[in-house]
Structure formats: structure tokens, C-alpha cells
Coordinates of C-alpha atoms in Angstrom, one line a residue:
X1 CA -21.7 8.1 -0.5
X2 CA -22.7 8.0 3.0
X3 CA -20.6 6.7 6.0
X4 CA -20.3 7.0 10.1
X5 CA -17.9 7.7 12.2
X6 CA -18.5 4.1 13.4
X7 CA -17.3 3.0 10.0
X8 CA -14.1 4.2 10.5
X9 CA -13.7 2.3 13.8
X10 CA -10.7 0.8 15.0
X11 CA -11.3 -3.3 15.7
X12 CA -10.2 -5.1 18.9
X13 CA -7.8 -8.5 18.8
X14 CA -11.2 -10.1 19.2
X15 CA -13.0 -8.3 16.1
X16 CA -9.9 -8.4 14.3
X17 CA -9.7 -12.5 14.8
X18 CA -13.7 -12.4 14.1
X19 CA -12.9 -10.4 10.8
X20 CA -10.4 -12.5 9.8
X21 CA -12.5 -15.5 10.4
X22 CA -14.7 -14.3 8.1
X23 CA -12.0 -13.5 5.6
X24 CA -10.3 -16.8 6.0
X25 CA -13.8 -18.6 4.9
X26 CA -13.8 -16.4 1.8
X27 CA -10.5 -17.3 1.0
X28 CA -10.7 -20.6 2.2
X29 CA -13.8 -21.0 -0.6
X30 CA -11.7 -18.9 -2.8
X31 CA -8.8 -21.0 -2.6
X32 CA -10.9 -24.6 -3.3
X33 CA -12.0 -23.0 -6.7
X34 CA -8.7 -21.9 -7.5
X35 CA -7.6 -25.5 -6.9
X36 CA -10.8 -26.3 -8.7
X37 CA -9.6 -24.1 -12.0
X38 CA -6.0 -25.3 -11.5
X39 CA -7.4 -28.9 -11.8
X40 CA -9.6 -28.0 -14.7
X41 CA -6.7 -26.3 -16.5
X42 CA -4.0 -28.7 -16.1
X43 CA -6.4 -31.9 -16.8
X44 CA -7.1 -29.5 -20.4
X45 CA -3.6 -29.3 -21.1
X46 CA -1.4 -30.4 -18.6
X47 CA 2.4 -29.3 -18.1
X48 CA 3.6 -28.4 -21.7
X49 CA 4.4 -25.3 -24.4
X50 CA 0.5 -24.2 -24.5
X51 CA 0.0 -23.9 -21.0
X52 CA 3.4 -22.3 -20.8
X53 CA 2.5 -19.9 -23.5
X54 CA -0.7 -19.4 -21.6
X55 CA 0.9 -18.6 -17.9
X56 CA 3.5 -16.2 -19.5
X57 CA 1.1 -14.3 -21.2
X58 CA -1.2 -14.4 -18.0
X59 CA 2.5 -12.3 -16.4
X60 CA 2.0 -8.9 -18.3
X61 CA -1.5 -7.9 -17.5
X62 CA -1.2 -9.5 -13.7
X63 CA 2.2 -6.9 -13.6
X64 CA 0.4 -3.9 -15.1
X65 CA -2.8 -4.7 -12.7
X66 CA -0.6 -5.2 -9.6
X67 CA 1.3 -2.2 -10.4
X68 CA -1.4 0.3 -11.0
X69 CA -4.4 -1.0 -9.0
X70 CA -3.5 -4.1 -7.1
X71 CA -2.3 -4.0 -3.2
X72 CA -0.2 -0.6 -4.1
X73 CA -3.4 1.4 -4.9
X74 CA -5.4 -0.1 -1.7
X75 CA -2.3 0.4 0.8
X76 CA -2.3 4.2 0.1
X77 CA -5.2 4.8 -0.7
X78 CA -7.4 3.3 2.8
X79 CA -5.1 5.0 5.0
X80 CA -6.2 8.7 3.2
X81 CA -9.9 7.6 2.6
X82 CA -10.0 6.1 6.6
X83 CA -9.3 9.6 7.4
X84 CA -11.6 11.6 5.4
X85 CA -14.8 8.7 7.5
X86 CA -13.1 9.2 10.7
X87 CA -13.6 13.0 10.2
X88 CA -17.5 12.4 8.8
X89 CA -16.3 14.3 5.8
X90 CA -18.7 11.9 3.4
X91 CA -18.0 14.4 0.4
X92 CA -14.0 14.4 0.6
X93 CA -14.6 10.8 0.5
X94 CA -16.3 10.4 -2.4
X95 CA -14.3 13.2 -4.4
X96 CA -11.3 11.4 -3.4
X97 CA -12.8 8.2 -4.6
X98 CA -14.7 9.7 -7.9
X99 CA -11.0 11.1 -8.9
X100 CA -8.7 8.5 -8.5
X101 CA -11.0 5.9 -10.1
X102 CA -11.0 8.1 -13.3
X103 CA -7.0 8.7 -13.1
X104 CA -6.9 4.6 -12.7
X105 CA -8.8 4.4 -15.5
X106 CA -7.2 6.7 -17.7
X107 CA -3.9 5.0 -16.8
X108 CA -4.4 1.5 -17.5
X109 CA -6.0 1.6 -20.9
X110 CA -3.1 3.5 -21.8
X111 CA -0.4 0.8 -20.7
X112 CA -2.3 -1.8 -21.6
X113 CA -3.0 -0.3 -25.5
X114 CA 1.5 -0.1 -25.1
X115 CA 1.6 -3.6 -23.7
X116 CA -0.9 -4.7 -26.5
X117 CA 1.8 -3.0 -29.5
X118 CA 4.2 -4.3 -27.8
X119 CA 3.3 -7.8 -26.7
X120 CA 5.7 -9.6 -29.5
X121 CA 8.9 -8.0 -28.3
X122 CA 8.2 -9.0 -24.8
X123 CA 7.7 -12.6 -25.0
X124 CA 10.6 -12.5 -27.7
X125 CA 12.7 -11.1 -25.5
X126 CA 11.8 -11.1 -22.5
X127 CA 9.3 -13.8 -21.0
X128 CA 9.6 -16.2 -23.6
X129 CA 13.1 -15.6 -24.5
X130 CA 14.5 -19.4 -24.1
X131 CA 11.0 -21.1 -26.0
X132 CA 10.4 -21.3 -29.7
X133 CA 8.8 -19.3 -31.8
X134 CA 5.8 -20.3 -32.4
X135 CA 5.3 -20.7 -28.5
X136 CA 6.5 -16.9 -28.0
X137 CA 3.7 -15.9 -30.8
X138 CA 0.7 -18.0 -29.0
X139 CA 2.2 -16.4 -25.8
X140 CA 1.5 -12.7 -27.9
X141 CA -2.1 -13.3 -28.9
X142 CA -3.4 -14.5 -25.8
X143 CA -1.2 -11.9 -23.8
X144 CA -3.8 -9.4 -25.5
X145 CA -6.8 -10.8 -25.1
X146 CA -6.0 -10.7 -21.6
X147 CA -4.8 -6.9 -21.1
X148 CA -8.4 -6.0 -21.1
X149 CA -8.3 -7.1 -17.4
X150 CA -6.0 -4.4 -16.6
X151 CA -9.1 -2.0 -16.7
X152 CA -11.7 -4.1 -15.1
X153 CA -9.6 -5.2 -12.5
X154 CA -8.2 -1.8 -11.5
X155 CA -11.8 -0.3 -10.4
X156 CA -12.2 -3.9 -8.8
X157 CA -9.3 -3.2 -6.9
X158 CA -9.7 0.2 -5.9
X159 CA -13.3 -0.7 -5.0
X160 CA -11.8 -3.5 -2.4
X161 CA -10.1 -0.5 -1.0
X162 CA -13.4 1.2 -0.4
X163 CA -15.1 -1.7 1.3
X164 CA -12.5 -2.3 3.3
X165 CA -12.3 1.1 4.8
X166 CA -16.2 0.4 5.8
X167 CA -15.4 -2.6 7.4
X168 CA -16.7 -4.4 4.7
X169 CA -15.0 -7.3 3.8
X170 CA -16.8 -10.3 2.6
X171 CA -17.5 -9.2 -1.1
X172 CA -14.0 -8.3 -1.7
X173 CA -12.4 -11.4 -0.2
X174 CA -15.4 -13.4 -2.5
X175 CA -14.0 -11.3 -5.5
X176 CA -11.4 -13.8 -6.1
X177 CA -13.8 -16.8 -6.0
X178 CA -15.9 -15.4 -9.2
X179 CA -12.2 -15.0 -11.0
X180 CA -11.6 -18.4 -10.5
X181 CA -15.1 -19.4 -12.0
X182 CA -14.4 -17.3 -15.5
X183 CA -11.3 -19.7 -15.7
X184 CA -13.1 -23.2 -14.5
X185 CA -15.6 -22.1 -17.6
X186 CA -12.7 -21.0 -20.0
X187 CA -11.0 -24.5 -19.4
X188 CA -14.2 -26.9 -19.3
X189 CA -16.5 -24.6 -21.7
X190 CA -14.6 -22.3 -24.1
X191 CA -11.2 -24.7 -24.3
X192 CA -13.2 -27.2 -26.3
X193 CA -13.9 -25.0 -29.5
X194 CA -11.7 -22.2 -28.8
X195 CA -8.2 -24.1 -27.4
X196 CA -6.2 -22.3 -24.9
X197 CA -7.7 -18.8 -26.6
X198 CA -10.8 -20.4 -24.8
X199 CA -8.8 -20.2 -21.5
X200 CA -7.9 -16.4 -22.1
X201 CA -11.4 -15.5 -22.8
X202 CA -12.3 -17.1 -19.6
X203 CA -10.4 -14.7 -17.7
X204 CA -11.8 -12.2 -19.0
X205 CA -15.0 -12.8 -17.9
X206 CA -13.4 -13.8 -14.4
X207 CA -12.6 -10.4 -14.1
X208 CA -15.7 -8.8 -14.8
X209 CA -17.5 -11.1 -11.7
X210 CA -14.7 -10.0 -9.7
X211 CA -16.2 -6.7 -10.0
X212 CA -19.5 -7.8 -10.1
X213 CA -19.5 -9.6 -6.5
X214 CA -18.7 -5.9 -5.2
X215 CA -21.5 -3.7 -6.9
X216 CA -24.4 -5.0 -4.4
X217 CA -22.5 -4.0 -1.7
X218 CA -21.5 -0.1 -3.2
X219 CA -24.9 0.5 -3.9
X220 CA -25.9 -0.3 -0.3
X221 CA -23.3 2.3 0.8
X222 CA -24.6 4.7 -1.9
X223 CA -21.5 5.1 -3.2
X224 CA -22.4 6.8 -7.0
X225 CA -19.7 7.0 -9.6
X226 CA -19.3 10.6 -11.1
X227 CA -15.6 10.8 -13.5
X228 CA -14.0 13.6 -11.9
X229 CA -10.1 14.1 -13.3
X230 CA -8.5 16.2 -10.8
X231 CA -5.2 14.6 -9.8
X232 CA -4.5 18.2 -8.5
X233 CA -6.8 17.8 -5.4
X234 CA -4.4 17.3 -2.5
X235 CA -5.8 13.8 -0.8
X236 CA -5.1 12.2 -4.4
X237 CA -1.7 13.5 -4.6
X238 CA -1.6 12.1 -1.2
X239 CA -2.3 8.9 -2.2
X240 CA -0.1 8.9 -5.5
X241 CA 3.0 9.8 -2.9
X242 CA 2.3 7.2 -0.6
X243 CA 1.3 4.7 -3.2
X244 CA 4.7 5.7 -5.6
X245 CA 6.7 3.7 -3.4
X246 CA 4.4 0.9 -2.8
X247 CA 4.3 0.6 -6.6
X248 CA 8.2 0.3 -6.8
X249 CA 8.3 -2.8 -4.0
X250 CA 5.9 -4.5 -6.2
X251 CA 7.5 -4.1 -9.1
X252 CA 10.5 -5.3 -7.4
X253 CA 8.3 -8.6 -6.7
X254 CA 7.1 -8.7 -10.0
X255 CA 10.8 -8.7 -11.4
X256 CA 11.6 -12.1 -9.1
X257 CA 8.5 -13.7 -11.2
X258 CA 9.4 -12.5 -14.8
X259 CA 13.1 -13.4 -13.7
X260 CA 11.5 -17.0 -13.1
X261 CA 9.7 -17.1 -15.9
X262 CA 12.5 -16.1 -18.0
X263 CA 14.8 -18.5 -16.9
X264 CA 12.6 -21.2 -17.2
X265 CA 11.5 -20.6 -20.5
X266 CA 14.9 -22.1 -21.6
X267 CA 14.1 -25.4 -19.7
X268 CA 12.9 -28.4 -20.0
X269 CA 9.1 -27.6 -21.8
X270 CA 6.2 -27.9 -18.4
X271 CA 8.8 -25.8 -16.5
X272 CA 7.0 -22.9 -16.3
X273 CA 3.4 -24.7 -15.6
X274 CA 5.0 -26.6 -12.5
X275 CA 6.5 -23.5 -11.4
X276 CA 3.1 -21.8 -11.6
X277 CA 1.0 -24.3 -10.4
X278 CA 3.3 -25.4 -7.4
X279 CA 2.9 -21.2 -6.5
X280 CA -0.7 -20.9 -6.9
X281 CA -0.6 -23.8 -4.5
X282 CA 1.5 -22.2 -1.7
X283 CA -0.2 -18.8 -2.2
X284 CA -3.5 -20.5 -1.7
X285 CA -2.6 -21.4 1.4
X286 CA -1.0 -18.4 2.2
X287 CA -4.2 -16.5 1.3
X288 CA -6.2 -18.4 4.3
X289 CA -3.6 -17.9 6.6
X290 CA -1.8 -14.8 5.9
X291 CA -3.7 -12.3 3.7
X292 CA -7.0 -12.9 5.4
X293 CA -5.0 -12.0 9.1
X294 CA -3.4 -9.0 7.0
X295 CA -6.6 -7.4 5.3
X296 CA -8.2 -7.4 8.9
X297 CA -5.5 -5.8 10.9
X298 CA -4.8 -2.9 8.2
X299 CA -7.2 -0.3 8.7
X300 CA -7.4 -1.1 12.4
X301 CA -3.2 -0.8 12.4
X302 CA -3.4 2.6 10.1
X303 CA -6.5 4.0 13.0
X304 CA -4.5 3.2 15.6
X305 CA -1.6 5.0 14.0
X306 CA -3.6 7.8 13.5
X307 CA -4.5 8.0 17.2
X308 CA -1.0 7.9 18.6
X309 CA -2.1 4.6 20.1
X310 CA 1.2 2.7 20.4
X311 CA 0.6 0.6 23.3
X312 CA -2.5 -0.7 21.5
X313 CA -0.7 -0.9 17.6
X314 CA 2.3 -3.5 19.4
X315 CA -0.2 -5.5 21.3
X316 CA -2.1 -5.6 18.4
X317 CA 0.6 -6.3 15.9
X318 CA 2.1 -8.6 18.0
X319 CA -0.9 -11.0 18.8
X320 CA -1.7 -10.9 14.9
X321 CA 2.0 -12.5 14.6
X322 CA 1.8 -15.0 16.7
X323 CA -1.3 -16.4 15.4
X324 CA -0.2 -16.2 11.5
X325 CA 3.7 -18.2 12.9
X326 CA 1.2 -20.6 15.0
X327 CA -0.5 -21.1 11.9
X328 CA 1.7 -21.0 8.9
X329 CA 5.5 -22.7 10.8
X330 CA 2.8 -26.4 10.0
X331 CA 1.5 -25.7 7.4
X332 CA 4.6 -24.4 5.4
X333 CA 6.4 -27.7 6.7
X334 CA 3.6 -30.2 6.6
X335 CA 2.3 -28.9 2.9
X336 CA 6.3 -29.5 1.8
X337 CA 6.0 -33.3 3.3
X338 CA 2.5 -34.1 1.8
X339 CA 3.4 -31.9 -1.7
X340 CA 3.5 -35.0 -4.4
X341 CA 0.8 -36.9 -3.3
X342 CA -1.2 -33.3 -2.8
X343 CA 0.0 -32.9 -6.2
X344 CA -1.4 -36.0 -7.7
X345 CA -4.6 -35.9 -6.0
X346 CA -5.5 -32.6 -7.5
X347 CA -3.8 -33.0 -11.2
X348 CA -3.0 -36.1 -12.2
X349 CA -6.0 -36.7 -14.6
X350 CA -6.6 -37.0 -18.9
X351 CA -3.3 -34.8 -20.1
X352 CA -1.7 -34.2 -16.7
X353 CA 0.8 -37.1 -16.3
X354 CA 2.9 -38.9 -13.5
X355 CA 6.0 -36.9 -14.7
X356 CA 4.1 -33.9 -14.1
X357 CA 2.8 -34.6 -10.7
X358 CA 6.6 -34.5 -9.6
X359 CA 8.0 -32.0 -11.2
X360 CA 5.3 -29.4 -9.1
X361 CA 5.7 -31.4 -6.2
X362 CA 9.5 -30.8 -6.3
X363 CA 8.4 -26.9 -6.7
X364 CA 5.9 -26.8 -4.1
X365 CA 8.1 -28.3 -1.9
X366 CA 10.6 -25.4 -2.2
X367 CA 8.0 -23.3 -2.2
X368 CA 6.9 -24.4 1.2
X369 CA 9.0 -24.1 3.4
X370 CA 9.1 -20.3 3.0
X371 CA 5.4 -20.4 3.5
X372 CA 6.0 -18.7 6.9
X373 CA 7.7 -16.0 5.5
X374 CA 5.5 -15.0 3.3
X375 CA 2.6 -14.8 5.7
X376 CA 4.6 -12.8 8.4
X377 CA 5.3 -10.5 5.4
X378 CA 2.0 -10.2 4.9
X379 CA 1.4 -8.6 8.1
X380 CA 4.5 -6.5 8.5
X381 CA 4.7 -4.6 5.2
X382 CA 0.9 -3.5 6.1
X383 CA 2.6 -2.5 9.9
X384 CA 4.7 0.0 8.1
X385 CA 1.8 1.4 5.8
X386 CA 0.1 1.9 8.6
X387 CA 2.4 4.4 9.9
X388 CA 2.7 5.5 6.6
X389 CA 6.5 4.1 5.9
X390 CA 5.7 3.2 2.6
X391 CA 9.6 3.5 1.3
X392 CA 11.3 0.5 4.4
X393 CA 9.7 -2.5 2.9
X394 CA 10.4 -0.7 -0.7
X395 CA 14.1 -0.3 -0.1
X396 CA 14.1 -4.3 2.3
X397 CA 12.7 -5.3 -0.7
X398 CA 14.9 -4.1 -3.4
X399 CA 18.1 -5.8 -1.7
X400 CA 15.3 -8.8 -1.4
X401 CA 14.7 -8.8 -5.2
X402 CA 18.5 -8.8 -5.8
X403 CA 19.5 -11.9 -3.3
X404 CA 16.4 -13.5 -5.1
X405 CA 18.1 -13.1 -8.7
X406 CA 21.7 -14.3 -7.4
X407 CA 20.1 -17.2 -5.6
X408 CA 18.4 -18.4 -8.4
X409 CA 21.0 -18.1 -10.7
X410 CA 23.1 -20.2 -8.3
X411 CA 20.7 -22.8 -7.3
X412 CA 19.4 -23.4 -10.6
X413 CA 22.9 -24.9 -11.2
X414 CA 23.3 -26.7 -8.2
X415 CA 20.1 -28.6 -9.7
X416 CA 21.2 -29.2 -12.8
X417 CA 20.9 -26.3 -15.1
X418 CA 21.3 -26.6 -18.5
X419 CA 22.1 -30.2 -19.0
X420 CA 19.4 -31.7 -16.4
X421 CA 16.3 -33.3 -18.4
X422 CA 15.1 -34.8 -14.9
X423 CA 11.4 -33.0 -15.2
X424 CA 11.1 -34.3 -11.2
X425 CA 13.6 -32.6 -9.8
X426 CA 13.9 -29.8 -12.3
X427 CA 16.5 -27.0 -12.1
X428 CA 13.0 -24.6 -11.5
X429 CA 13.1 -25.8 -7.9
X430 CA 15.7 -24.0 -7.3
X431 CA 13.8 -20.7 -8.4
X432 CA 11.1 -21.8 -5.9
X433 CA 14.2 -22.6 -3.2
X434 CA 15.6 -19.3 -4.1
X435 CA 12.0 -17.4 -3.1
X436 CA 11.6 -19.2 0.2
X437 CA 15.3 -18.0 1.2
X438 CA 15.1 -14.3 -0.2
X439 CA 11.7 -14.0 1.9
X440 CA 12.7 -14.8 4.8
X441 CA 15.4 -12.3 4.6
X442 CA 13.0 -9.9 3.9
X443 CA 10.9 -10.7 6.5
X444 CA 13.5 -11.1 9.3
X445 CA 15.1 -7.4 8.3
X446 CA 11.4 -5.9 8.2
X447 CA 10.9 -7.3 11.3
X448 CA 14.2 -6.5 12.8
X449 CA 13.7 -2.3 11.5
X450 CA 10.0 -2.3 12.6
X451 CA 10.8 -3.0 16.3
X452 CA 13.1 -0.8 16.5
X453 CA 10.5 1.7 15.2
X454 CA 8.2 0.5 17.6
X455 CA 10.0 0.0 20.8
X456 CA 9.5 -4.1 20.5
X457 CA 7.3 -6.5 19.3
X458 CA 6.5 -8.7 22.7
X459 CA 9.8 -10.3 20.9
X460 CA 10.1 -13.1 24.0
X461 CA 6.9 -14.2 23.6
X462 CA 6.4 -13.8 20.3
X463 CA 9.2 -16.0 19.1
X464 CA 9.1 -17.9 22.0
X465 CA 6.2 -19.6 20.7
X466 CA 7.4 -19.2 16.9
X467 CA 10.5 -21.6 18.0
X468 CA 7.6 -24.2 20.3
X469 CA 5.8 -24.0 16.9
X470 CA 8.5 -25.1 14.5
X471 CA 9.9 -27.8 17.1
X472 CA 6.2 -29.1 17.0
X473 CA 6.1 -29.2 13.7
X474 CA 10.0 -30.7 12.6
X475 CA 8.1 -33.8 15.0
X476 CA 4.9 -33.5 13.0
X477 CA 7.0 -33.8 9.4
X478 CA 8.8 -37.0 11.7
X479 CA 5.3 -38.6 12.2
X480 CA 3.9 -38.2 8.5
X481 CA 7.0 -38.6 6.3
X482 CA 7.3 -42.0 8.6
X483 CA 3.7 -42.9 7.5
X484 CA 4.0 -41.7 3.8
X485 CA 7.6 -43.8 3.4
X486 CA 5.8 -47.2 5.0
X487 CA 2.5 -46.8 2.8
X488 CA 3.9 -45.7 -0.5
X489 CA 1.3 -47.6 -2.7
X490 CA -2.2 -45.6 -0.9
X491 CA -3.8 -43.7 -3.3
X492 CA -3.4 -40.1 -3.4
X493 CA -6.1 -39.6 -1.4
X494 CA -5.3 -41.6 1.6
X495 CA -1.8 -40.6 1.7
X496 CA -2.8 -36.7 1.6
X497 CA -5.4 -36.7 4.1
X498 CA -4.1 -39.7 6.2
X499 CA -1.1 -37.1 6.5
X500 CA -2.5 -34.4 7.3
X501 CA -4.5 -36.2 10.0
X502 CA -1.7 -37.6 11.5
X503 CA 0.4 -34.6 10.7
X504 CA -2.3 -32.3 12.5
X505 CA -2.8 -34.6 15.7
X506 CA 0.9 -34.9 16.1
X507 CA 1.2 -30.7 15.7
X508 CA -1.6 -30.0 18.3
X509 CA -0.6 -32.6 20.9
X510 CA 3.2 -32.1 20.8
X511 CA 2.0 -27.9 20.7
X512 CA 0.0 -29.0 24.1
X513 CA 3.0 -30.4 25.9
X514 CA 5.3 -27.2 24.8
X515 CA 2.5 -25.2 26.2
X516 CA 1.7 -23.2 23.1
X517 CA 0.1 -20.2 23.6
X518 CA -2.4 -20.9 20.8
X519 CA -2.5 -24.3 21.0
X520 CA -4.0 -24.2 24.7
X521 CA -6.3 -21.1 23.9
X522 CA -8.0 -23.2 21.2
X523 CA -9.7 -25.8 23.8
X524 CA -10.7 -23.4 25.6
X525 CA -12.2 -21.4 23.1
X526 CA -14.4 -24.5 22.1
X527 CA -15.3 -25.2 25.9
X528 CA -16.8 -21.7 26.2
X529 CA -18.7 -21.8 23.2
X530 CA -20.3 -25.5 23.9
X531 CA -21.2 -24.0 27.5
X532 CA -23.3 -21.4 26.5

């Protein structure tokens, strides 16, 4: 593998907005075919026990990925890699790389052969616990078709890392795209003979394109796979300490969803689907506006750290928030306003039904409105990486994880739970509710401990225009929910876009008159660009 000092550059505000740009396209494609999939699926089988059994079983391989190779492996793992480019040390690099792909592999086909033995017990017990049992044993089988993704995601994942430490980020933010098409063919091709085994077996092969996408672009950087298992060299031990902790904040995330799932196993049957599919819809979004901000800004932050360049990390930190709150404060709100007829639009077809269009609404709404917090997440979990504090956002996030688990327990109650059989305004919202409060806790204390760390944030301006923001969009909600009440019987389709139109004029004018940073920099933008 070859690579230039230049490749370990650190990225301006400008080429960290351009990168981003770029990443918000891929995810912006990526997130219409996973709307695409999730309208395939749920028209196969809408919101029921099969597509319950299915999104449980989907749980233990995404936990086992996530924990071994997902954002934990990439978060420690560029920072040490970054270092070895910066340095033009091209053979550190690739020994680093070489070894920790063959101690990746190594580990996950050994949990995933335990997972596998044990798949029973865990839906019996665990996921599954409140559902019947011929739902818990579907749940098994397709659970272990699916763990064969563990392996073929974790060197996807770790080979995100290394593309992103070149500045290379297109293929891996495509990565998710060619997931999503394994599971648009399992649901339109491989459901027909096969049933919801069909939809397992199309995940499968999602995951191999995920890797796929990615190879073009390694063999360009003559990057060459040799298995090398020496977890004694010192940069992998490196990255095993950094990423240890990372690894225990997301299996503290990973407990809130099999909490969820658990608890709404024992609910009405379609409880787990709406929960899912309301999710997938939030993170969607989330993914264009947050993660795509986040992936950009990460090496440059960890660089910068490197450097001793503080005055440049808070600039650069700060501006990063203040486009992801300009961004995701509407879009959190406005998705929450415009969530059943969203819902409809993109569902409500052959076995998906009007009672299922509301129940996900109800979720998504929930989900929503803690859209923002999630996003700024995003960012300031990777701040701390980047200075290699990978045990704040663990030990933030524990307490998180706990608030989450009490809140749900509570608000599931306040909703209803376990007499309610009112599918549209389920007890599950309040496990969405729940995640939207315990998130923004998170992300407040995060933020709160990280400016300390820093010396401040540019907090005045910052949440200066966070506060414009949300007071342009509680008017924006006004202006659509006022359109959406007096028009009830549009189709799906005018009511979602027609409010988003409205919703989205109302945001950028009332932003205007508040004098939004953002808002005004965006007419300007397009004025210099038409006058060249």
C-alpha cells in the first residue's frame, strides 16, 4: 500500500463542507433505497409476527457487527493508521492494516459460530421473550442465515476505515446503497419462493456488495491483503485500547435497542416492525444530515489534534455544529408534523394497511423530535475520539443507556401498556419518546464536558443560532400542521410534499428575518456561483 503525506492532510471548513457534500449525496442515494427496501419489505409482509421475527433476528448479527467492526473498529483505528500516512511510514500502515483485518476476522466467525448455537435461547429469552413460539423459532433460523454477515461486514467496515484515512470517501458512503439492493432483491425476488428466508438471504448478499463497492478503490491505492496475526505489534494494541471503550458505548446503545425489542415483543403483534421502520426512517435522515457532517470532520478533527492545533479544532468543531443544528432543529420537527402522511406515501400498499401507516407514524413522530440530538451526537462523540477520549462519551453514555431503560419503562405505561390494543398510538411510542429524551441528555452532557475540555465552543454563537433555528421552525410546524388539518382528504402525496414546501419556505424566510447565520450564507453562496 502506497500513500502521501498529502493523504493524511488536514481539510479546511470549506473541504470539510465540500466532503461532506459529497457524503450527503451518497447518503442521500443511500437513504432513497433504503426507503426503497423498507417499501419493498413492508408491501411483502407488512407490520406483523413474520416481519417481527425477521427484524429481531436482523438485532444479533447488526450487535456482533457493530461491536466488533462497525464505528468502534473505525474510531480507533483511523486515528492510529492517520499517523502512520502523516509520518510516510507506508509499511507500518499496511502491517497495521494486514493484522488487525486477520484478528477481525478471527473474531467474528468465532461469535457468530456461538451466536449461531445459541440463537434459540436468545430469542426465547431474550429478544423474543413476550412472542409465541413459533415466532421465537422463525426468529432462530433466519437469525443464522444472517450471522454470516458478521464476517463480510467486519472487513467492509474496517476497509471504510482505510478509505477514509485517504480521504476517500465516496465508496464507503455508497457501501450502504448496495446493502440496501441485496434486500430490495430478497423482498421482490427471493420472498416469492423462499418467504421471509428469501428476505434473509437477501442480506446476505447485500453485504457482500457492501464490500464490493470498496475493492475498486483499494486496488487503486494498492492496498494488498497478506493475513498477518500479530495482535502483539504495538499500533494494534493501540487500537484494541482505544477501541475497548468505544466497543463498551456501543454496546450500551445496542442494549437501549434489544431493551426495545424486548419489550415490544410482548405487544400488540406489528409492534416491533413500526418501531423499526419509524427508526430506519429518522436514521435515514439523520444519515444525510449528521453522519455525512461527522465522517468528514473526523480525520481532520483527529490531525488537528495531533498538531496541537486548538484554535483551528474549536473553529472547526464549532462551525460543523452549527450547520448540523441549522440543519437537523427542521428537519427533526418538520419530519414529526409530516410523519403519517410520509408514512403512507411510502408503505401503505398490498399487505401494509391503514392501521399500519399509524402506528409508525405515532413512532416516527417520537422519534423525531430527538432527531437533533442524534445528529449533534454524531459530531461530538467523534470530537472526543479525536483527542483520543474514547472512555467520556463511554461513561455519558452508560448513565444515557440507564435513563433510556427507566424512561421506557415509565412511558410505555403512560401510553397504555399492557392493556392498550390501540396499534396507532401504541405503547412502542413511548420507547421511541424515551430515545429522543435519553439523547439529548447525552448530547447536552457531552457537550457541556467537551467545552470545558476545549476552552468553549463559540457557545454564543453557536446556540445563538440553535435557539433562531428552533423558533423558525416551532413557526414552520405552525404553517404546515395548519395546512395538513384544513386539507385532510389530499392524497399522501400532496400532503407530504405540499408540507414540506410550505414547511421549507416558511423555515428559510422566518430564518432570513432572525438573521440566521446559515440561512443568509446560503444566497449568497448561490449568487457567487451563478456569477462566475
Amino acid at each position: 500500500m502506497t500513500a502521501s503525506h498529502s493523504q493524511a492532510r488536514t481539510l479546511s471548513s470549506r473541504q470539510i463542507a465540500r466532503a461532506a457534500g459529497v457524503l450527503m449525496l451518497a447518503y442521500i442515494a443511500s437513504g432513497v433505497l433504503g426507503l426503497v427496501r423498507a417499501s419493498a419489505i413492508s408491501s411483502a409482509f407488512g407490520a406483523g409476527p413474520r416481519l417481527d421475527a425477521f427484524l429481531a433476528a436482523q438485532r444479533v448479527p447488526e450487535t456482533l457487527f457493530t461491536l466488533v467492526a462497525g464505528g468502534a473498529l473505525g474510531s480507533a483505528f483511523i486515528p492510529v493508521f492517520t499517523r502512520f500516512l502523516a509520518a510516510d511510514d507506508e509499511d507500518g500502515a499496511a502491517r497495521l492494516a494486514n493484522a488487525v483485518i486477520t484478528l477481525l476476522v478471527a473474531v467474528a466467525t468465532a461469535l457468530a459460530v456461538v451466536a449461531a448455537l445459541f440463537a434459540g435461547p436468545i430469542m426465547e429469552y431474550a429478544l423474543m421473550r413476550g412472542a409465541d413460539p413459533s415466532t421465537q423459532a422463525l426468529a432462530a433460523e433466519l437469525m443464522r442465515i444472517m450471522l454470516v454477515t458478521v464476517v463480510v461486514f467486519g472487513v467492509s467496515g474496517l476497509s471504510m476505515g482505510v478509505l477514509n484515512a485517504h480521504q476517500h470517501f465516496l465508496a464507503p458512503a455508497l457501501a450502504p446503497s448496495l446493502y440496501n439492493v441485496g434486500l430490495i432483491f430478497g423482498a421482490l425476488v427471493l420472498a416469492g419462493p423462499w418467504g421471509v428466508h428469501g428476505l434473509a438471504w437477501g442480506a446476505v448478499i447485500g453485504s457482500l456488495l457492501h464490500f464490493g463497492i470498496q475493492i475498486p478503490v483499494l486496488v487503486r491505492l494498492r492496498f494488498h491483503y497478506r493475513p498477518l496475526f500479530a495482535p502483539q505489534l504495538p499500533a494494534v494494541r493501540e487500537v484494541l485500547l482505544l477501541m475497548g471503550p468505544r466497543v463498551l458505548g456501543l454496546g450500551v446503545v445496542q442494549v437501549n435497542f434489544w431493551v426495545n425489542t424486548s419489550l415490544a415483543s410482548g405487544m400488540i403483534a406489528g409492534s416491533i416492525t413500526a418501531l423499526n421502520f419509524a427508526f430506519t426512517l429518522m436514521f435515514t435522515v439523520l444519515g444525510v444530515l449528521g453522519q455525512s457532517v461527522g465522517t468528514a470532520l473526523f480525520p481532520t478533527l483527529s490531525t488537528l489534534s495531533a498538531q496541537g492545533d486548538w484554535d483551528s479544532f474549536r473553529r472547526t468543531l464549532a462551525d460543523a455544529l452549527r450547520s448540523v443544528l441549522f440543519l437537523s432543529i427542521p428537519a427533526g420537527i418538520g419530519l414529526a408534523v409530516v410523519s403519517h402522511p410520509v408514512v403512507a406515501l411510502l408503505f401503505e400498499r398490498d399487505e401494509w394497511t391503514s392501521t399500519d401507516t399509524a402506528g409508525t407514524a405515532w413512532a416516527l413522530a417520537m422519534f423525531s423530535v430527538g432527531l437533533a440530538g442524534h445528529a449533534v451526537l454524531e459530531i461530538l462523540v467523534r470530537a472526543f475520539y479525536a483527542l483520543h477520549d474514547t472512555w467520556t462519551p463511554v461513561k455519558v453514555g452508560t448513565i444515557a443507556m440507564v435513563l433510556n431503560v427507566v424512561l421506557s419503562l415509565i412511558l410505555i405505561r403512560v401510553f397504555g401498556y399492557p392493556d392498550s390494543t390501540d396499534f396507532a398510538h401504541g405503547p412502542f411510542g413511548g420507547l421511541a419518546l424515551a430515545m429522543s429524551l435519553a439523547t439529548a441528555v447525552e448530547s447536552g452532557t457531552l457537550w457541556v464536558l467537551l467545552r470545558r475540555r476545549t476552552g468553549g465552543l463559540d457557545d454564543r454563537r453557536v446556540l445563538g443560532g440553535a435557539g433562531r433555528t428552533l423558533v423558525a421552525s416551532g413557526i414552520m410546524a405552525g404553517v404546515v400542521a395548519l395546512f395538513l388539518s384544513a386539507l385532510p382528504d389530499l392524497p399522501a402525496l400532496i400532503q407530504a410534499l405540499g408540507g414540506m414546501a410550505l414547511g421549507g419556505a416558511a423555515f428559510f424566510g422566518t430564518a432570513l428575518i432572525l438573521r440566521v447565520e446559515e440561512a443568509q450564507a446560503l444566497p449568497r453562496l448561490v449568487l457567487r456561483r451563478v456569477g462566475r
